[in-house]
mmCIF file of C-alpha atoms in Angstrom:
data_model
loop_
_atom_site.group_PDB
_atom_site.id
_atom_site.type_symbol
_atom_site.label_atom_id
_atom_site.label_comp_id
_atom_site.label_asym_id
_atom_site.label_seq_id
_atom_site.Cartn_x
_atom_site.Cartn_y
_atom_site.Cartn_z
ATOM 1 C CA MET A 285 -0.077 0.007 -0.056
ATOM 2 C CA SER A 286 1.257 3.411 -0.997
ATOM 3 C CA ASP A 287 1.535 6.424 1.433
ATOM 4 C CA ASP A 288 -1.117 8.218 -0.734
ATOM 5 C CA GLU A 289 -3.558 5.177 -0.021
ATOM 6 C CA LEU A 290 -2.627 5.265 3.576
ATOM 7 C CA THR A 291 -3.846 9.174 3.587
ATOM 8 C CA LEU A 292 -6.970 8.095 1.636
ATOM 9 C CA TYR A 293 -7.819 5.045 3.701
ATOM 10 C CA PRO A 294 -6.764 5.956 7.318
ATOM 11 C CA TRP A 295 -8.204 2.913 8.884
ATOM 12 C CA ARG A 296 -6.388 0.521 6.639
ATOM 13 C CA LYS A 297 -3.094 -0.910 8.078
ATOM 14 C CA ARG A 298 0.017 -1.510 5.956
ATOM 15 C CA VAL A 299 0.647 -5.148 5.645
ATOM 16 C CA LYS A 300 4.122 -5.979 6.705
ATOM 17 C CA THR A 301 4.059 -9.938 6.594
ATOM 18 C CA LEU A 302 2.090 -12.207 4.476
ATOM 19 C CA PRO A 303 -0.762 -14.269 5.588
ATOM 20 C CA LYS A 304 0.252 -17.819 5.934
ATOM 21 C CA SER A 305 -1.987 -18.777 2.970
ATOM 22 C CA PHE A 306 0.227 -16.602 1.027
ATOM 23 C CA LYS A 307 3.429 -17.275 2.543
ATOM 24 C CA ASN A 308 3.643 -21.023 1.998
ATOM 25 C CA PRO A 309 3.117 -21.089 -1.796
ATOM 26 C CA ILE A 310 5.459 -18.178 -2.235
ATOM 27 C CA VAL A 311 8.199 -20.032 -0.110
ATOM 28 C CA ASN A 312 7.521 -23.185 -2.317
ATOM 29 C CA ILE A 313 7.771 -21.248 -5.620
ATOM 30 C CA ILE A 314 11.238 -19.975 -4.241
ATOM 31 C CA ARG A 315 12.342 -23.443 -3.017
ATOM 32 C CA VAL A 316 11.040 -25.759 -5.561
ATOM 33 C CA GLY A 317 9.877 -23.494 -8.376
ATOM 34 C CA HIS A 318 6.232 -24.309 -8.179
ATOM 35 C CA VAL A 319 3.247 -23.866 -5.764
ATOM 36 C CA PRO A 320 2.657 -27.517 -4.707
ATOM 37 C CA LYS A 321 5.343 -29.846 -3.847
ATOM 38 C CA LEU A 322 5.719 -33.049 -5.778
ATOM 39 C CA ALA A 323 4.436 -35.986 -3.571
ATOM 40 C CA SER A 324 6.166 -39.361 -4.313
ATOM 41 C CA THR A 325 2.623 -40.874 -4.783
ATOM 42 C CA ARG A 326 2.163 -38.469 -7.512
ATOM 43 C CA GLU A 327 5.461 -39.336 -9.045
ATOM 44 C CA ARG A 328 4.411 -43.042 -8.934
ATOM 45 C CA ILE A 329 0.968 -42.079 -10.869
ATOM 46 C CA ARG A 330 2.962 -40.257 -13.279
ATOM 47 C CA GLU A 331 5.004 -43.063 -14.055
ATOM 48 C CA ASN A 332 2.148 -45.535 -14.301
ATOM 49 C CA LEU A 333 0.575 -43.250 -16.893
ATOM 50 C CA GLY A 334 3.609 -43.450 -19.026
ATOM 51 C CA ILE A 335 5.015 -39.968 -18.524
ATOM 52 C CA ASN A 336 8.230 -38.825 -16.707
ATOM 53 C CA ARG A 337 8.208 -39.625 -13.057
ATOM 54 C CA LYS A 338 9.234 -35.947 -12.405
ATOM 55 C CA PRO A 339 7.871 -33.372 -14.752
ATOM 56 C CA PRO A 340 10.291 -31.869 -17.163
ATOM 57 C CA THR A 341 10.170 -28.595 -15.211
ATOM 58 C CA ALA A 342 11.872 -27.087 -12.175
ATOM 59 C CA TYR A 343 10.700 -30.020 -10.238
ATOM 60 C CA HIS A 344 13.578 -31.874 -11.554
ATOM 61 C CA ASP A 345 15.986 -28.932 -12.535
ATOM 62 C CA GLU A 346 18.104 -27.492 -9.671
ATOM 63 C CA LYS A 347 19.675 -24.968 -12.128
ATOM 64 C CA ALA A 348 16.143 -23.586 -12.885
ATOM 65 C CA ARG A 349 15.300 -23.506 -9.103
ATOM 66 C CA LEU A 350 18.620 -21.479 -8.527
ATOM 67 C CA GLU A 351 17.809 -18.958 -11.299
ATOM 68 C CA LEU A 352 14.254 -18.285 -10.019
ATOM 69 C CA LYS A 353 15.785 -17.769 -6.498
ATOM 70 C CA GLU A 354 18.357 -15.379 -7.789
ATOM 71 C CA LEU A 355 15.719 -13.530 -10.137
ATOM 72 C CA VAL A 356 13.464 -12.687 -7.117
ATOM 73 C CA LYS A 357 16.141 -11.925 -4.560
ATOM 74 C CA GLY A 358 16.008 -8.158 -3.870
ATOM 75 C CA THR A 359 12.311 -7.900 -4.720
ATOM 76 C CA ASP A 360 9.425 -7.480 -2.243
ATOM 77 C CA LEU A 361 8.355 -10.967 -2.902
ATOM 78 C CA TYR A 362 11.498 -12.607 -1.438
ATOM 79 C CA ASP A 363 11.456 -10.126 1.525
ATOM 80 C CA LYS A 364 7.814 -10.428 2.416
ATOM 81 C CA ALA A 365 8.119 -14.211 2.279
ATOM 82 C CA MET A 366 10.683 -13.535 5.079
ATOM 83 C CA TRP A 367 12.875 -16.112 3.336
ATOM 84 C CA ASP A 368 15.435 -17.337 5.669
ATOM 85 C CA GLU A 369 18.451 -18.998 4.465
ATOM 86 C CA ARG A 370 18.917 -21.077 7.594
ATOM 87 C CA ASP A 371 15.553 -22.827 6.646
ATOM 88 C CA GLU A 372 17.416 -24.535 3.805
ATOM 89 C CA MET B 235 0.890 -30.317 -41.234
ATOM 90 C CA THR B 236 2.299 -30.788 -37.654
ATOM 91 C CA ARG B 237 2.515 -27.733 -35.495
ATOM 92 C CA ASN B 238 4.889 -27.348 -32.791
ATOM 93 C CA TYR B 239 4.221 -25.889 -29.264
ATOM 94 C CA ALA B 240 6.416 -25.142 -26.212
ATOM 95 C CA LEU B 241 4.118 -27.018 -23.651
ATOM 96 C CA PHE B 242 3.785 -24.864 -20.442
ATOM 97 C CA LEU B 243 2.503 -27.465 -17.785
ATOM 98 C CA GLY B 244 2.264 -25.016 -14.684
ATOM 99 C CA CYS B 245 2.244 -26.395 -11.213
ATOM 100 C CA TYR B 246 -1.077 -28.008 -10.528
ATOM 101 C CA ILE B 247 -1.250 -30.265 -13.573
ATOM 102 C CA PRO B 248 2.065 -32.022 -13.309
ATOM 103 C CA SER B 249 1.905 -32.432 -9.680
ATOM 104 C CA MET B 250 -1.729 -32.862 -8.821
ATOM 105 C CA GLN B 251 -3.439 -33.807 -12.004
ATOM 106 C CA PRO B 252 -1.090 -35.834 -14.142
ATOM 107 C CA PHE B 253 -4.146 -37.363 -15.907
ATOM 108 C CA ALA B 254 -4.557 -34.045 -17.596
ATOM 109 C CA GLU B 255 -0.950 -34.024 -18.750
ATOM 110 C CA ALA B 256 -1.047 -37.645 -19.797
ATOM 111 C CA SER B 257 -4.277 -37.333 -21.896
ATOM 112 C CA LEU B 258 -2.864 -34.332 -23.646
ATOM 113 C CA ARG B 259 0.273 -36.039 -24.602
ATOM 114 C CA ARG B 260 -1.643 -39.007 -25.878
ATOM 115 C CA ILE B 261 -4.061 -36.948 -28.080
ATOM 116 C CA ALA B 262 -1.464 -34.539 -29.474
ATOM 117 C CA PRO B 263 0.079 -36.769 -32.165
ATOM 118 C CA LEU B 264 -3.520 -37.552 -33.291
ATOM 119 C CA LEU B 265 -4.207 -33.865 -33.685
ATOM 120 C CA LYS B 266 -0.910 -33.207 -35.408
ATOM 121 C CA MET B 267 0.516 -31.297 -32.345
ATOM 122 C CA LYS B 268 4.088 -31.793 -31.507
ATOM 123 C CA LEU B 269 4.689 -30.586 -27.687
ATOM 124 C CA ILE B 270 8.085 -29.550 -26.891
ATOM 125 C CA ASP B 271 8.891 -29.688 -23.086
ATOM 126 C CA MET B 272 9.890 -26.424 -21.603
ATOM 127 C CA GLU B 273 12.812 -27.671 -19.638
ATOM 128 C CA GLY B 274 13.335 -25.768 -16.387
ATOM 129 C CA ALA B 275 9.882 -23.938 -16.443
ATOM 130 C CA THR B 276 8.596 -22.787 -13.087
ATOM 131 C CA CYS B 277 5.459 -21.423 -11.710
ATOM 132 C CA CYS B 278 3.982 -19.005 -14.175
ATOM 133 C CA PRO B 279 3.873 -17.514 -11.440
ATOM 134 C CA VAL B 280 0.307 -17.749 -9.898
ATOM 135 C CA PRO B 281 -1.433 -14.219 -10.463
ATOM 136 C CA GLU B 282 -3.704 -14.425 -7.542
ATOM 137 C CA ILE B 283 -0.678 -14.418 -5.257
ATOM 138 C CA VAL B 284 2.594 -13.293 -6.778
ATOM 139 C CA ARG B 285 1.220 -10.377 -8.680
ATOM 140 C CA LEU B 286 -0.733 -9.319 -5.812
ATOM 141 C CA VAL B 287 2.369 -9.205 -3.603
ATOM 142 C CA ASP B 288 4.866 -8.010 -5.908
ATOM 143 C CA TYR B 289 4.203 -6.999 -9.576
ATOM 144 C CA ASP B 290 8.023 -6.843 -10.410
ATOM 145 C CA ALA B 291 8.742 -10.471 -9.387
ATOM 146 C CA TRP B 292 5.605 -11.581 -11.174
ATOM 147 C CA LEU B 293 6.882 -9.890 -14.512
ATOM 148 C CA TYR B 294 10.472 -11.291 -14.022
ATOM 149 C CA VAL B 295 9.414 -14.974 -13.286
ATOM 150 C CA SER B 296 6.903 -14.769 -16.213
ATOM 151 C CA ALA B 297 9.569 -13.177 -18.550
ATOM 152 C CA ARG B 298 11.972 -16.179 -17.667
ATOM 153 C CA ASN B 299 9.190 -18.568 -18.651
ATOM 154 C CA LEU B 300 8.440 -16.695 -21.949
ATOM 155 C CA ALA B 301 12.279 -16.582 -22.754
ATOM 156 C CA LEU B 302 12.398 -20.340 -22.420
ATOM 157 C CA ALA B 303 9.763 -20.713 -25.035
ATOM 158 C CA GLU B 304 11.267 -17.975 -27.351
ATOM 159 C CA SER B 305 14.589 -19.962 -27.182
ATOM 160 C CA GLU B 306 12.846 -22.911 -28.814
ATOM 161 C CA GLY B 307 11.231 -20.654 -31.229
ATOM 162 C CA GLU B 308 7.704 -21.897 -30.533
ATOM 163 C CA ASP B 309 4.405 -20.585 -29.349
ATOM 164 C CA ILE B 310 3.613 -21.470 -25.874
ATOM 165 C CA LEU B 311 0.523 -23.907 -25.356
ATOM 166 C CA ALA B 312 -0.704 -23.153 -21.922
ATOM 167 C CA LEU B 313 -2.925 -25.885 -20.441
ATOM 168 C CA CYS B 314 -3.913 -23.888 -17.467
ATOM 169 C CA ASN B 315 -6.231 -20.767 -17.420
ATOM 170 C CA GLY B 316 -4.032 -19.103 -14.651
ATOM 171 C CA CYS B 317 -0.853 -19.856 -16.498
ATOM 172 C CA TRP B 318 -2.397 -18.371 -19.731
ATOM 173 C CA GLU B 319 -3.579 -15.302 -17.934
ATOM 174 C CA THR B 320 -0.054 -14.645 -16.488
ATOM 175 C CA LEU B 321 1.968 -15.417 -19.437
ATOM 176 C CA HIS B 322 -0.215 -13.669 -21.823
ATOM 177 C CA GLU B 323 -0.736 -10.368 -19.772
ATOM 178 C CA ALA B 324 2.873 -10.359 -18.629
ATOM 179 C CA ARG B 325 3.988 -10.721 -22.274
ATOM 180 C CA GLU B 326 1.699 -7.852 -23.316
ATOM 181 C CA ALA B 327 2.923 -5.626 -20.704
ATOM 182 C CA ILE B 328 6.601 -6.328 -21.441
ATOM 183 C CA VAL B 329 6.438 -6.187 -25.142
ATOM 184 C CA SER B 330 4.358 -3.008 -25.200
ATOM 185 C CA ASP B 331 6.804 -1.130 -23.171
ATOM 186 C CA PRO B 332 10.395 -0.806 -24.442
ATOM 187 C CA GLU B 333 11.885 0.506 -21.159
ATOM 188 C CA LEU B 334 10.277 -2.403 -19.259
ATOM 189 C CA LEU B 335 11.445 -4.809 -21.876
ATOM 190 C CA THR B 336 15.040 -3.328 -21.408
ATOM 191 C CA GLU B 337 14.722 -3.739 -17.621
ATOM 192 C CA VAL B 338 13.524 -7.326 -17.636
ATOM 193 C CA ASN B 339 16.157 -8.334 -20.111
ATOM 194 C CA SER B 340 18.811 -6.850 -17.740
ATOM 195 C CA HIS B 341 17.584 -9.328 -15.296
ATOM 196 C CA LEU B 342 17.441 -12.111 -17.525
ATOM 197 C CA SER B 343 20.933 -11.455 -18.890
ATOM 198 C CA LEU B 344 22.190 -12.840 -15.621
ATOM 199 C CA PHE B 345 21.301 -16.283 -16.687
ATOM 200 C CA ASP B 346 22.087 -15.832 -20.425
ATOM 201 C CA LYS B 347 18.321 -15.410 -21.453
ATOM 202 C CA ARG B 348 16.677 -12.731 -23.556
ATOM 203 C CA LEU B 349 13.177 -11.692 -24.309
ATOM 204 C CA GLU B 350 12.074 -10.215 -27.543
ATOM 205 C CA GLY B 351 8.428 -10.989 -27.683
ATOM 206 C CA LYS B 352 8.623 -13.065 -30.834
ATOM 207 C CA ILE B 353 6.331 -15.915 -29.801
ATOM 208 C CA LYS B 354 2.562 -15.922 -28.659
ATOM 209 C CA VAL B 355 1.003 -17.580 -25.544
ATOM 210 C CA LYS B 356 -1.959 -19.695 -26.630
ATOM 211 C CA HIS B 357 -4.468 -21.373 -24.422
ATOM 212 C CA PHE B 358 -5.294 -24.877 -25.202
ATOM 213 C CA LEU B 359 -8.615 -24.129 -26.336
ATOM 214 C CA GLU B 360 -7.319 -21.421 -28.877
ATOM 215 C CA VAL B 361 -4.860 -24.250 -30.267
ATOM 216 C CA ILE B 362 -7.720 -26.645 -30.710
ATOM 217 C CA VAL B 363 -10.280 -24.306 -32.424
ATOM 218 C CA GLU B 364 -7.766 -21.982 -34.447
ATOM 219 C CA ASP B 365 -4.816 -24.187 -35.199
ATOM 220 C CA VAL B 366 -6.078 -27.927 -35.297
ATOM 221 C CA GLY B 367 -9.495 -26.954 -36.281
ATOM 222 C CA LEU B 368 -12.867 -28.389 -35.244
ATOM 223 C CA GLN B 369 -13.182 -30.432 -38.506
ATOM 224 C CA SER B 370 -9.984 -32.202 -37.615
ATOM 225 C CA LEU B 371 -11.037 -32.987 -34.183
ATOM 226 C CA LYS B 372 -14.373 -34.205 -35.560
ATOM 227 C CA ALA B 373 -12.619 -36.531 -37.874
ATOM 228 C CA SER B 374 -10.583 -37.921 -34.982
ATOM 229 C CA ILE B 375 -13.173 -38.974 -33.009
ATOM 230 C CA LYS B 376 -13.349 -42.829 -32.421
ATOM 231 C CA LYS B 377 -15.918 -43.407 -29.613
ATOM 232 C CA PRO B 378 -18.740 -40.726 -29.648
ATOM 233 C CA LEU B 379 -19.752 -39.872 -26.133
ATOM 234 C CA SER B 380 -23.284 -38.731 -27.306
ATOM 235 C CA ASN B 381 -24.853 -40.466 -24.175
ATOM 236 C CA LEU B 382 -22.846 -38.199 -21.700
ATOM 237 C CA LYS B 383 -24.453 -35.178 -20.019
ATOM 238 C CA VAL B 384 -21.942 -32.773 -18.816
ATOM 239 C CA GLY B 385 -21.825 -29.574 -16.740
ATOM 240 C CA VAL B 386 -19.152 -27.169 -17.946
ATOM 241 C CA GLN B 387 -16.862 -25.273 -15.636
ATOM 242 C CA TYR B 388 -15.373 -22.696 -17.769
ATOM 243 C CA GLY B 389 -13.324 -20.951 -15.082
ATOM 244 C CA CYS B 390 -13.247 -17.103 -14.694
ATOM 245 C CA LYS B 391 -10.093 -16.347 -16.521
ATOM 246 C CA LEU B 392 -11.543 -17.652 -20.078
ATOM 247 C CA TYR B 393 -13.821 -14.489 -19.831
ATOM 248 C CA LYS B 394 -10.683 -12.367 -20.214
ATOM 249 C CA SER B 395 -9.968 -13.696 -23.603
ATOM 250 C CA PRO B 396 -11.048 -11.148 -26.340
ATOM 251 C CA GLU B 397 -14.825 -11.109 -26.482
ATOM 252 C CA SER B 398 -14.818 -14.058 -24.129
ATOM 253 C CA LYS B 399 -13.916 -16.014 -27.254
ATOM 254 C CA PHE B 400 -12.442 -18.983 -25.194
ATOM 255 C CA VAL B 401 -15.719 -19.503 -23.600
ATOM 256 C CA THR B 402 -17.140 -19.995 -27.112
ATOM 257 C CA TYR B 403 -14.411 -22.184 -27.961
ATOM 258 C CA PHE B 404 -15.046 -24.311 -25.065
ATOM 259 C CA ASP B 405 -18.741 -24.779 -26.065
ATOM 260 C CA ASN B 406 -17.610 -25.329 -29.770
ATOM 261 C CA ILE B 407 -15.323 -28.244 -28.770
ATOM 262 C CA ILE B 408 -18.008 -29.803 -26.359
ATOM 263 C CA GLU B 409 -20.503 -29.647 -29.362
ATOM 264 C CA THR B 410 -18.033 -31.252 -31.801
ATOM 265 C CA LEU B 411 -17.392 -34.106 -29.367
ATOM 266 C CA GLY B 412 -20.997 -34.631 -29.744
ATOM 267 C CA VAL B 413 -21.257 -34.384 -25.833
ATOM 268 C CA LYS B 414 -24.541 -32.899 -24.412
ATOM 269 C CA ALA B 415 -23.744 -29.767 -22.355
ATOM 270 C CA ILE B 416 -26.424 -29.237 -19.530
ATOM 271 C CA GLU B 417 -27.303 -25.765 -18.405
ATOM 272 C CA TYR B 418 -27.095 -25.635 -14.714
ATOM 273 C CA GLY B 419 -27.393 -22.142 -14.034
ATOM 274 C CA ALA B 420 -24.221 -21.285 -12.191
ATOM 275 C CA GLU B 421 -21.758 -21.733 -15.219
ATOM 276 C CA LYS B 422 -20.484 -18.033 -14.822
ATOM 277 C CA LEU B 423 -19.854 -18.573 -11.051
ATOM 278 C CA CYS B 424 -16.265 -18.602 -9.833
ATOM 279 C CA CYS B 425 -15.459 -21.979 -8.404
ATOM 280 C CA GLY B 426 -13.838 -20.203 -5.358
ATOM 281 C CA PHE B 427 -10.028 -21.080 -6.169
ATOM 282 C CA PRO B 428 -8.835 -17.226 -5.446
ATOM 283 C CA LEU B 429 -10.855 -17.307 -2.216
ATOM 284 C CA SER B 430 -9.439 -20.798 -1.292
ATOM 285 C CA LEU B 431 -6.018 -19.167 -1.166
ATOM 286 C CA TYR B 432 -7.361 -17.141 1.964
ATOM 287 C CA SER B 433 -9.817 -19.733 3.392
ATOM 288 C CA LEU B 434 -10.719 -23.051 1.651
ATOM 289 C CA ASP B 435 -13.862 -23.174 4.119
ATOM 290 C CA GLU B 436 -15.240 -19.879 2.865
ATOM 291 C CA ALA B 437 -14.587 -20.912 -0.696
ATOM 292 C CA MET B 438 -16.392 -23.993 -0.143
ATOM 293 C CA GLU B 439 -19.346 -22.282 1.653
ATOM 294 C CA GLU B 440 -19.562 -19.295 -0.729
ATOM 295 C CA ARG B 441 -18.825 -20.646 -4.090
ATOM 296 C CA ALA B 442 -18.435 -24.430 -4.469
ATOM 297 C CA LYS B 443 -21.280 -25.599 -2.361
ATOM 298 C CA PHE B 444 -23.860 -23.711 -4.517
ATOM 299 C CA LYS B 445 -22.121 -24.665 -7.778
ATOM 300 C CA LEU B 446 -22.045 -28.422 -6.974
ATOM 301 C CA ALA B 447 -25.583 -28.310 -5.722
ATOM 302 C CA LYS B 448 -26.623 -26.627 -9.091
ATOM 303 C CA MET B 449 -25.014 -29.430 -11.021
ATOM 304 C CA GLN B 450 -26.428 -32.179 -8.850
ATOM 305 C CA GLU B 451 -30.023 -30.730 -9.376
ATOM 306 C CA ALA B 452 -29.313 -30.650 -13.102
ATOM 307 C CA LYS B 453 -28.359 -34.326 -13.073
ATOM 308 C CA VAL B 454 -24.950 -34.121 -14.771
ATOM 309 C CA ASP B 455 -23.108 -37.269 -15.361
ATOM 310 C CA CYS B 456 -19.881 -35.210 -14.789
ATOM 311 C CA LEU B 457 -18.255 -31.987 -14.697
ATOM 312 C CA VAL B 458 -15.695 -30.891 -17.429
ATOM 313 C CA THR B 459 -13.251 -28.050 -17.021
ATOM 314 C CA ALA B 460 -10.153 -26.836 -18.752
ATOM 315 C CA CYS B 461 -8.885 -25.014 -15.394
ATOM 316 C CA PRO B 462 -6.738 -27.132 -12.779
ATOM 317 C CA GLY B 463 -7.605 -24.392 -10.212
ATOM 318 C CA CYS B 464 -11.406 -25.177 -10.614
ATOM 319 C CA PHE B 465 -10.605 -28.840 -10.734
ATOM 320 C CA ASP B 466 -8.669 -28.731 -7.499
ATOM 321 C CA VAL B 467 -11.224 -26.625 -5.601
ATOM 322 C CA LEU B 468 -14.264 -28.541 -6.693
ATOM 323 C CA GLU B 469 -12.838 -32.025 -6.058
ATOM 324 C CA LYS B 470 -11.597 -30.966 -2.622
ATOM 325 C CA ALA B 471 -14.987 -29.422 -2.004
ATOM 326 C CA GLN B 472 -16.658 -32.790 -2.643
ATOM 327 C CA LEU B 473 -14.436 -34.559 -0.397
ATOM 328 C CA LEU B 474 -14.595 -32.038 2.591
ATOM 329 C CA LEU B 475 -18.228 -31.345 2.251
ATOM 330 C CA LYS B 476 -18.972 -34.848 3.181
ATOM 331 C CA ARG B 477 -18.275 -33.774 6.830
ATOM 332 C CA GLN B 478 -21.646 -31.882 6.438
ATOM 333 C CA ASP B 479 -23.205 -34.915 5.132
ATOM 334 C CA LEU B 480 -23.487 -33.277 1.645
ATOM 335 C CA HIS B 481 -22.744 -36.149 -0.858
ATOM 336 C CA TYR B 482 -22.452 -34.749 -4.343
ATOM 337 C CA GLU B 483 -20.583 -37.598 -6.006
ATOM 338 C CA ILE B 484 -20.093 -35.628 -9.299
ATOM 339 C CA PRO B 485 -17.097 -37.236 -11.209
ATOM 340 C CA MET B 486 -14.708 -34.671 -12.814
ATOM 341 C CA LEU B 487 -12.871 -34.594 -16.044
ATOM 342 C CA SER B 488 -10.303 -32.058 -17.381
ATOM 343 C CA LEU B 489 -11.186 -31.206 -21.039
ATOM 344 C CA THR B 490 -8.145 -33.172 -22.357
ATOM 345 C CA GLU B 491 -9.395 -36.395 -20.744
ATOM 346 C CA LEU B 492 -12.793 -35.847 -22.241
ATOM 347 C CA MET B 493 -11.113 -35.415 -25.622
ATOM 348 C CA ALA B 494 -8.820 -38.536 -25.189
ATOM 349 C CA LEU B 495 -11.832 -40.556 -24.395
ATOM 350 C CA SER B 496 -13.613 -39.403 -27.443
ATOM 351 C CA LEU B 497 -10.359 -40.317 -29.459
ATOM 352 C CA GLY B 498 -10.549 -43.831 -28.284
ATOM 353 C CA PHE B 499 -8.249 -43.918 -25.312
ATOM 354 C CA ARG B 500 -9.356 -46.221 -22.231
ATOM 355 C CA PRO B 501 -9.976 -44.280 -19.055
ATOM 356 C CA GLN B 502 -7.203 -46.231 -17.262
ATOM 357 C CA GLU B 503 -4.687 -45.387 -19.972
ATOM 358 C CA ILE B 504 -5.244 -41.634 -19.229
ATOM 359 C CA GLY B 505 -5.750 -41.809 -15.511
ATOM 360 C CA VAL B 506 -9.459 -41.225 -15.119
ATOM 361 C CA ASP B 507 -9.355 -43.777 -12.460
ATOM 362 C CA LYS B 508 -6.898 -41.939 -10.406
ATOM 363 C CA HIS B 509 -9.114 -38.907 -9.480
ATOM 364 C CA ARG B 510 -9.900 -38.228 -5.774
ATOM 365 C CA VAL B 511 -13.678 -38.156 -6.594
ATOM 366 C CA LYS B 512 -14.750 -41.590 -7.778
ATOM 367 C CA THR B 513 -15.160 -41.973 -11.564
ATOM 368 C CA ASP B 514 -16.587 -45.620 -11.450
ATOM 369 C CA ALA B 515 -19.996 -44.540 -12.391
ATOM 370 C CA LEU B 516 -18.992 -42.321 -15.294
ATOM 371 C CA ILE B 517 -16.617 -45.068 -16.554
ATOM 372 C CA ALA B 518 -19.619 -47.619 -16.355
ATOM 373 C CA LYS B 519 -21.822 -45.047 -17.941
ATOM 374 C CA LEU B 520 -19.182 -44.765 -20.764
ATOM 375 C CA GLY B 521 -19.214 -48.586 -21.201
ATOM 376 C CA MET B 522 -15.642 -48.791 -20.411
ATOM 377 C CA VAL B 523 -15.538 -51.003 -17.424
ATOM 378 C CA GLY B 524 -12.573 -53.477 -17.166
ATOM 379 C CA ASN B 525 -11.006 -52.278 -20.308
#
C-alpha cells in the first residue's frame, strides 16, 4: 500500500508480513519452483501413466530453481516471504 | 501439417492432475500437435498470489518462462487458465513497453536469457479451435460420447480472452465431441479458487457448495473443466463437504481427458481412475468398465 493510499484510507493498515496462506505457496515457489511440492505418490502415478516420473520443469531441474531464486532476490516477494537461508 | 508448441505445464497439472497432462500427450500426435517440453520452466507465477504481492517479481519470473519458449522458437501452449492469464498478460505488458523490456532483459541476462516478444501465448482451447480446427477434431473421434451429459465449468479467466472467445471455443469443442452440455445455471460463478487461497472453508461455503448443488440438481453425469484451479477446488470441496453430510459424487474430467476418451483412449490409460472423486459410475456409463 502506498503512502497516498494510507492517507486516503486511514483505517487501513500496511501489511508487513504475508498471511500464511500466501507465504507457504511463495516459499514453495522460491524453493521448488512451483506452488505444490511433488509428492512421491504422484510421481508413481505419473510413471504408471507413462509420463516422466518427475515433470520436465523446475521439479527436476536444480539450475532452474537457483535461477528463479536469484531472479526474485531483492524483490518484495522475497523479503515479504521472510525467506530465511537457515531454513534450507 | 504438424505444428510445434512449447508446452507450459504450470504447477497443478504435473503435480496434482497428471491425468490432464497424460491425456494431452496421448491426443497431441492424433491432432498433429508436437509438444516440446519447456525444460526448467517454473510456476508461471500464480497471478492470485505473486502479482498481488509483488508485480515486479511476477513480471521477471513470467519473463524467464517466456524466454525459455522463445529460445525454442515456438508459441506457448498453456494448458492452465491461470498460466495463460499470467504469461499472456505479462508478455503484453513487457512487449508493449520498450523501457520495461530493457529492464526485464537486464535481469534475464544474468542467466544468459533474453526476451524479444517473438512468440505468442496460446490457450489450449485456442490451439484446438484456431490451429487444429474443429473439423480435424471431429474426424479424429473414435468413440462418440453422445450419451454423456456434462456440466461445463469454464473458469473465470476464460472471460478475459478477447470478447470471451475462449468460452465460445469451449462450447464449440463440447459440441464437436457430440457431448451434451447441460445448463445448470451457475456456469459463470467462480469456483472459489482465489478465495481458497485465503480460506478453503469460505471458498467451499460461498462458491463451491452452490455450484455443486446446481450441478447435482441438473443431474449431470460429470463436470468438465479446462482449469486445474477449478478442478482442484471443486474436487476438494466434494471430499470435504461430506463432513456436512453433503454427498455430491459428481465425477470430474479435465477437457483433455474428455477429448482423449472421445479419441478412443481407455480411462485407465489416461488416469481417469486416479481421481480423488470416484469416477466408477462415469466409466460404467461410458461402457468402459474393465477395459
